[in-house]
Coordinates of C-alpha atoms and ligand atoms in Angstrom, one line a residue:
M9 CA 37.0 2.6 -4.2
T10 CA 35.4 1.2 -1.1
I11 CA 32.8 3.3 0.5
T12 CA 31.6 3.0 4.0
V13 CA 27.9 2.7 3.9
R14 CA 26.0 4.8 6.4
P15 CA 23.5 2.8 8.4
G16 CA 20.4 4.3 6.7
A17 CA 21.5 3.4 3.2
G18 CA 21.8 -0.3 4.1
R19 CA 18.1 -0.8 4.5
N20 CA 15.5 -0.6 1.8
A21 CA 12.7 0.3 4.1
S22 CA 12.5 0.7 7.9
P23 CA 9.8 1.5 10.5
Y24 CA 10.1 4.9 12.0
L25 CA 9.1 5.5 15.7
F26 CA 8.5 9.0 17.1
G27 CA 9.2 8.0 20.7
E28 CA 5.8 7.7 22.4
E29 CA 4.8 4.3 21.0
A30 CA 6.4 2.1 23.7
A31 CA 4.7 4.0 26.5
A32 CA 1.4 3.8 24.7
V33 CA 1.7 0.0 24.3
A34 CA 2.8 -0.4 28.0
E35 CA -0.3 1.4 29.0
V36 CA -2.6 -1.0 27.1
L37 CA -0.7 -4.0 28.5
Q38 CA -1.1 -2.6 32.0
S39 CA -4.8 -2.1 31.5
G40 CA -5.2 -5.9 30.9
Q41 CA -7.4 -5.3 27.9
Y42 CA -5.6 -6.0 24.6
G43 CA -8.3 -7.1 22.3
H44 CA -10.7 -4.9 20.5
T45 CA -11.0 -2.1 23.0
D46 CA -11.7 1.6 23.5
V47 CA -8.2 2.2 22.2
T48 CA -9.1 0.5 18.9
E49 CA -12.3 2.6 18.7
E50 CA -10.3 5.8 19.5
F51 CA -7.9 5.0 16.7
E52 CA -10.8 4.5 14.3
R53 CA -12.2 7.9 15.2
R54 CA -8.9 9.7 15.0
V55 CA -7.9 8.2 11.7
A56 CA -11.4 8.9 10.2
E57 CA -11.1 12.5 11.3
F58 CA -7.6 12.7 9.8
L59 CA -8.8 11.3 6.4
G60 CA -12.0 13.3 6.4
V61 CA -14.3 10.3 6.3
R62 CA -17.3 9.4 8.5
D63 CA -16.3 5.8 9.2
A64 CA -13.1 3.8 9.4
V65 CA -12.9 0.2 10.4
A66 CA -9.6 -1.0 11.8
V67 CA -8.4 -4.6 11.1
M68 CA -5.3 -6.6 11.8
S69 CA -3.5 -6.1 8.5
G70 CA -3.7 -4.7 5.0
T71 CA -4.3 -8.2 3.7
A72 CA -7.3 -8.6 6.1
A73 CA -8.6 -5.2 4.9
L74 CA -8.6 -6.3 1.3
H75 CA -10.2 -9.6 2.2
T76 CA -12.8 -8.0 4.4
A77 CA -13.6 -5.4 1.6
L78 CA -14.1 -8.1 -1.0
L79 CA -16.4 -10.1 1.4
A80 CA -18.4 -7.0 2.2
A81 CA -18.8 -6.2 -1.5
E82 CA -20.1 -9.8 -1.9
V83 CA -17.4 -10.8 -4.4
G84 CA -17.1 -14.6 -4.6
P85 CA -16.9 -17.7 -6.8
G86 CA -17.7 -17.0 -10.4
H87 CA -16.8 -13.4 -10.2
E88 CA -13.8 -11.8 -11.9
V89 CA -11.7 -9.1 -10.2
V90 CA -9.6 -6.8 -12.3
V91 CA -6.2 -6.3 -10.7
P92 CA -2.8 -5.1 -11.8
S93 CA -0.2 -7.8 -11.9
M94 CA 2.3 -5.1 -10.6
T95 CA 1.3 -5.2 -6.9
F96 CA 2.3 -7.0 -3.7
C97 CA 1.1 -10.6 -3.8
A98 CA -1.3 -9.8 -0.9
T99 CA -3.8 -8.1 -3.3
V100 CA -4.0 -11.3 -5.3
Q101 CA -4.2 -13.7 -2.3
A102 CA -7.2 -11.7 -1.0
I103 CA -9.0 -12.2 -4.3
L104 CA -8.3 -16.0 -4.1
A105 CA -9.5 -16.0 -0.5
V106 CA -13.0 -15.2 -1.6
G107 CA -12.9 -17.7 -4.4
A108 CA -13.0 -15.1 -7.2
T109 CA -10.8 -15.1 -10.4
P110 CA -8.1 -12.5 -10.7
V111 CA -7.9 -10.9 -14.1
F112 CA -4.4 -9.4 -14.4
V113 CA -4.0 -6.1 -16.2
D114 CA -1.0 -4.1 -17.3
V115 CA 0.2 -0.8 -15.9
D116 CA 1.5 2.5 -17.2
P117 CA 5.3 2.2 -16.8
A118 CA 5.5 5.9 -16.0
T119 CA 3.5 5.5 -12.8
L120 CA 3.2 1.7 -12.2
C121 CA -0.5 2.3 -11.9
V122 CA -3.4 1.1 -14.0
T123 CA -5.2 3.5 -16.3
D124 CA -9.0 3.9 -17.0
Q125 CA -8.4 2.4 -20.4
L126 CA -6.5 -0.7 -19.2
V127 CA -9.2 -1.4 -16.6
M128 CA -12.1 -0.9 -19.0
D129 CA -10.5 -3.2 -21.6
A130 CA -10.4 -6.0 -19.0
V131 CA -14.0 -5.6 -17.8
T132 CA -16.5 -8.4 -18.8
D133 CA -20.0 -9.4 -17.8
R134 CA -18.5 -11.5 -14.9
T135 CA -16.5 -8.6 -13.4
R136 CA -17.6 -7.8 -9.9
A137 CA -14.8 -5.6 -8.6
V138 CA -11.8 -3.7 -9.8
M139 CA -8.8 -3.3 -7.4
P140 CA -6.5 -0.5 -8.5
V141 CA -3.3 -0.2 -6.5
L142 CA -2.2 3.3 -5.6
F143 CA 1.4 2.4 -6.3
G144 CA 4.1 4.2 -4.4
G145 CA 1.5 6.6 -2.9
R146 CA 0.2 7.9 -6.3
A147 CA -3.4 9.2 -5.9
I148 CA -5.0 8.0 -9.1
D149 CA -8.7 8.9 -9.3
F150 CA -10.4 7.0 -12.1
S151 CA -12.8 9.9 -12.7
R152 CA -13.6 8.7 -16.2
C153 CA -14.4 5.1 -15.6
R154 CA -16.0 5.4 -12.2
K155 CA -19.5 6.2 -13.5
E156 CA -19.3 3.4 -16.0
L157 CA -18.2 0.9 -13.5
A158 CA -21.0 1.9 -11.1
A159 CA -23.6 1.6 -13.8
R160 CA -22.4 -2.0 -14.3
N161 CA -22.6 -2.7 -10.6
I162 CA -18.8 -3.1 -10.3
T163 CA -17.2 -2.1 -7.0
I164 CA -13.9 -0.3 -6.9
I165 CA -11.8 -1.5 -4.0
E166 CA -8.7 0.7 -3.8
D167 CA -5.5 -1.0 -2.5
A168 CA -4.1 2.1 -0.9
A169 CA -1.5 0.3 1.2
H170 CA 1.2 2.6 -0.1
A171 CA -1.0 5.8 -0.1
F172 CA -1.9 6.8 3.4
G173 CA -2.0 10.6 3.6
S174 CA -1.9 11.2 -0.2
R175 CA -4.4 13.6 -1.7
N176 CA -6.9 13.5 -4.5
G177 CA -7.4 17.2 -5.2
A178 CA -8.5 18.7 -1.9
R179 CA -9.5 15.4 -0.3
R180 CA -7.3 12.6 1.0
V181 CA -7.2 9.1 -0.5
G182 CA -10.1 7.3 1.2
A183 CA -12.4 10.2 1.1
T184 CA -13.1 9.7 -2.6
G185 CA -13.9 6.5 -4.5
D186 CA -15.6 3.3 -3.3
L187 CA -14.0 1.1 -0.7
T188 CA -10.5 2.0 0.3
C189 CA -8.0 -0.3 2.1
F190 CA -4.9 0.8 3.9
S191 CA -2.1 -1.1 5.5
F192 CA -0.3 -0.1 8.7
G193 CA 2.4 -2.8 8.5
P194 CA 5.9 -2.0 9.8
I195 CA 7.2 -0.2 6.8
K196 CA 4.1 1.6 5.6
N197 CA 3.8 5.5 5.7
L198 CA 2.0 5.1 9.1
T199 CA 2.5 2.0 11.2
C200 CA 0.6 0.1 13.9
G201 CA 3.2 -2.6 14.0
Q202 CA 0.7 -4.6 12.0
G203 CA -2.7 -3.3 11.0
G204 CA -5.1 -2.3 8.3
L205 CA -8.1 -0.1 7.7
V206 CA -11.2 -0.3 5.5
I207 CA -13.1 2.9 4.6
P208 CA -16.7 2.0 3.7
R209 CA -18.3 3.9 0.9
G210 CA -21.0 3.6 -1.6
H211 CA -23.4 0.7 -1.1
V212 CA -21.1 -1.1 1.4
E213 CA -22.1 -0.2 5.0
A214 CA -19.7 0.2 7.8
A215 CA -21.8 -2.2 9.9
T216 CA -21.2 -5.0 7.4
I217 CA -17.5 -4.5 7.6
R218 CA -17.5 -4.3 11.4
R219 CA -19.5 -7.6 11.5
I220 CA -17.1 -9.4 9.1
R221 CA -14.1 -8.3 11.1
L222 CA -15.6 -9.6 14.4
L223 CA -16.5 -13.2 13.5
G224 CA -19.9 -12.2 12.3
V225 CA -21.0 -11.0 15.7
V226 CA -22.9 -7.7 15.8
Q227 CA -23.0 -6.6 19.4
S228 CA -20.5 -4.1 20.8
Q229 CA -18.1 -5.1 23.6
A230 CA -20.4 -3.2 26.1
E231 CA -23.6 -4.9 24.8
R232 CA -21.9 -8.3 25.1
A233 CA -20.9 -7.6 28.7
S234 CA -24.5 -6.9 29.7
T235 CA -26.3 -9.8 28.1
T236 CA -26.1 -13.6 28.5
S237 CA -25.5 -14.3 24.8
Y238 CA -24.3 -12.9 21.5
Q239 CA -25.6 -13.3 18.0
V240 CA -23.7 -14.4 15.0
E241 CA -25.4 -12.7 12.1
G242 CA -23.2 -13.7 9.2
F243 CA -19.8 -14.9 8.0
G244 CA -16.9 -13.3 9.7
L245 CA -13.3 -13.8 10.8
R246 CA -11.2 -12.6 13.7
Y247 CA -9.8 -9.6 11.9
Q248 CA -10.2 -6.8 14.4
M249 CA -7.3 -4.7 15.3
S250 CA -6.0 -5.2 18.9
G251 CA -5.6 -2.3 21.3
I252 CA -1.9 -2.9 21.3
N253 CA -1.6 -2.2 17.6
A254 CA -4.1 0.7 17.8
A255 CA -2.0 2.3 20.5
I256 CA 1.0 2.4 18.2
G257 CA -1.0 4.0 15.4
L258 CA -2.5 6.5 17.8
A259 CA 0.9 7.5 19.0
Q260 CA 2.1 7.9 15.4
L261 CA -0.8 9.9 13.9
P262 CA -0.1 13.3 15.5
H263 CA 3.4 13.2 13.8
F264 CA 2.2 12.1 10.4
E265 CA 2.4 15.5 8.6
K266 CA 6.0 15.9 9.8
A267 CA 6.8 12.4 8.6
A268 CA 5.1 13.0 5.2
N269 CA 7.2 16.2 4.8
T270 CA 10.4 14.3 5.5
R271 CA 9.4 11.8 2.8
R272 CA 8.8 14.6 0.4
I273 CA 12.2 16.2 1.1
L274 CA 13.9 12.9 0.6
W275 CA 12.0 12.2 -2.6
R276 CA 13.1 15.6 -4.0
A277 CA 16.7 14.9 -3.0
Y278 CA 16.6 11.7 -5.0
Q279 CA 15.0 13.5 -7.9
R280 CA 17.8 16.1 -8.0
A281 CA 20.6 13.6 -7.6
L282 CA 19.2 11.1 -10.2
A283 CA 18.8 13.8 -12.8
G284 CA 22.5 13.7 -13.3
L285 CA 22.6 10.0 -14.0
D286 CA 22.6 8.6 -17.5
G287 CA 20.5 5.5 -18.4
V288 CA 18.2 5.8 -15.4
R289 CA 14.5 6.6 -15.5
L290 CA 12.9 7.7 -12.2
V291 CA 9.3 6.4 -11.7
D292 CA 7.8 9.7 -11.2
V293 CA 5.5 10.8 -8.4
D294 CA 4.0 14.3 -7.6
P295 CA 5.1 14.9 -4.0
D296 CA 2.7 17.8 -3.6
R297 CA -0.3 15.4 -4.0
S298 CA 1.2 12.2 -2.8
V299 CA 3.1 11.1 0.2
P300 CA 5.9 9.2 -1.6
H301 CA 6.2 5.6 -0.4
L302 CA 8.9 4.2 -2.6
C303 CA 11.7 5.5 -4.8
Q304 CA 12.1 3.5 -7.9
V305 CA 14.1 3.6 -11.0
L306 CA 14.0 1.7 -14.3
I307 CA 17.4 0.7 -15.5
P308 CA 19.0 -1.7 -17.9
H309 CA 20.8 -4.8 -16.6
R310 CA 18.8 -4.6 -13.4
D311 CA 19.9 -7.9 -11.9
K312 CA 23.6 -7.1 -12.3
V313 CA 23.1 -3.5 -10.9
H314 CA 21.2 -5.0 -8.0
A315 CA 24.1 -7.4 -7.2
Q316 CA 26.6 -4.5 -7.5
M317 CA 24.6 -2.3 -5.1
K318 CA 24.2 -5.2 -2.6
A319 CA 27.9 -5.8 -2.8
R320 CA 28.3 -2.1 -1.8
G321 CA 26.1 -2.6 1.1
I322 CA 23.2 -0.5 -0.3
G323 CA 19.7 -1.8 0.6
V324 CA 18.1 -2.1 -2.8
G325 CA 15.0 -4.1 -3.5
V326 CA 12.5 -5.0 -6.2
H327 CA 8.8 -4.0 -6.0
Y328 CA 7.5 -6.2 -7.3
P329 CA 8.1 -9.4 -9.2
P330 CA 5.0 -9.5 -11.4
N331 CA 2.2 -11.7 -10.0
H332 CA 1.1 -13.2 -13.3
L333 CA 4.5 -14.8 -13.5
Q334 CA 4.4 -16.3 -10.0
P335 CA 4.0 -20.1 -10.0
A336 CA 0.9 -20.0 -7.7
F337 CA -0.9 -17.7 -10.1
S338 CA 0.2 -19.2 -13.4
Q339 CA -3.3 -20.4 -14.4
W340 CA -4.3 -16.7 -14.8
R341 CA -1.2 -15.8 -16.8
R342 CA -1.6 -13.5 -19.8
D343 CA 0.7 -11.3 -21.9
L344 CA 1.4 -8.0 -20.0
P345 CA 4.3 -6.5 -21.9
A346 CA 4.7 -3.3 -19.9
T347 CA 4.5 -5.2 -16.5
E348 CA 7.0 -7.7 -17.8
Q349 CA 9.4 -5.0 -18.8
V350 CA 9.0 -3.2 -15.5
G351 CA 9.6 -6.5 -13.7
R352 CA 12.9 -6.8 -15.5
Q353 CA 14.0 -3.2 -15.0
V354 CA 12.7 -1.9 -11.8
L355 CA 15.0 -1.2 -8.8
T356 CA 13.7 0.1 -5.5
L357 CA 16.2 2.4 -3.8
P358 CA 16.4 2.8 0.0
F359 CA 13.5 5.0 1.1
H360 CA 12.6 5.6 4.7
Q361 CA 12.7 8.3 7.3
H362 CA 16.0 7.3 8.8
L363 CA 17.7 8.5 5.6
T364 CA 19.6 11.8 5.3
E365 CA 20.2 13.7 2.1
A366 CA 23.9 12.7 2.5
D367 CA 22.8 9.0 2.4
I368 CA 20.9 9.7 -0.8
D369 CA 24.0 11.3 -2.4
Q370 CA 26.0 8.3 -1.4
I371 CA 23.3 5.9 -2.8
V372 CA 23.1 7.7 -6.1
T373 CA 26.9 7.8 -6.4
A374 CA 27.0 4.1 -5.8
L375 CA 24.3 3.6 -8.4
G376 CA 26.3 5.5 -10.9
Q377 CA 29.4 3.4 -10.2
A378 CA 27.3 0.2 -10.4
L379 CA 25.8 1.2 -13.8
K380 CA 29.3 2.0 -15.1
T381 CA 30.7 -1.3 -13.9
V382 CA 28.0 -3.4 -15.7
G383 CA 28.4 -1.2 -18.8
A384 CA 24.9 0.2 -18.5
A385 CA 25.9 3.9 -18.6
S386 CA 28.5 5.8 -20.5
C387 CA 28.7 9.0 -18.4
T388 CA 27.9 9.0 -14.7
R389 CA 28.6 11.1 -11.7
S390 CA 32.1 10.8 -10.3
Ligands
PLP425 C1 1.7 -4.0 2.3 C2 0.8 -4.2 1.2 C3 -0.4 -5.0 1.3 C4 -0.7 -5.8 2.5 O1 -0.7 -5.2 3.7 P1 -0.2 -6.0 5.0 O2 -0.5 -5.1 6.1 O3 1.2 -6.3 4.8 O4 -1.1 -7.2 5.1 C5 -1.3 -5.0 0.2 N1 -1.0 -4.4 -0.9 C6 0.1 -3.7 -1.1 C7 0.3 -3.0 -2.4 C8 1.1 -3.6 -0.1 O5 2.2 -2.9 -0.2

């Protein structure tokens, strides 16, 4: 049987615009000021308010957010950083950018997140930071190891690139924990086109993060306009978010709750549809706490099923090939059995706000057919 794939089902992820973004960008372009401007500062204020935090520092990408956070926490050569291998390669590259050593740890295959125990087992006297990834939007909180890490002067830098809007109890991710980094790349829960955010907490001051993301310069735009010089007070990079990108985020933010609810509805539709499929394990998420970012299943014969789905025009993907098996990171390879198994079995189904529940039915039907074709399931939906 050939099925005609609906447009939404053909893409694994996709940006979603609410309609006011283009006009907001045009306004910034017409103003003639595209750099770090009032618009960027307005975005920082609004997003801080939304998250329930005092300060938020906008940067040009999630990767820049992670790099800036590591610099601000004074992580560098000779330091170890505990990081799950199961993450986007950006997390690892940020660690290498400051000259520190990544120590890869395994994840719980049920959530694709690290646990307190996995982290504590990897901590040594050289550990300076731990970078948990809030995989798929799951709001993990580390309540048990947080104190112990603080006592050992180890900073937690959360990679919350997937988790904008998720909650940890009553508070949003970013309002608890040490440093939190978000990404506002094209396919993240909220997009600025490109962008990122660092939430300063604990001993790391907002001013330090602001200085690093603006070439080490301390003065504000207004101060610089009224003096004859500027002062470079430390190391820094050109990492600030442009007004163009901030305008996109500002236009998105008022619609976020609606978008989050759409994601929850789509997630539950997948949960219902997949419950009828043999041989498939859904990587679970609690949609009441989290804003789901990905829909993933663990399946046998993943590569063959992936090829079958692609042949049917369904936009499947893999998040992620384990980092400790990547050629560039091979010197830090170690045995991570759960991650390696997930790496072989995980399949990411299309998940974005252009999908309809009808698309999801079609995707899951195609998955059932694909599993049957490769001999991975005995009984599937018709
Ligand atoms: C997207 C992502 C990043 C990097 O964010 P960019 O904005 O793409 O630089 C880092 N970590 C994870 C887990 C991501 O998904």
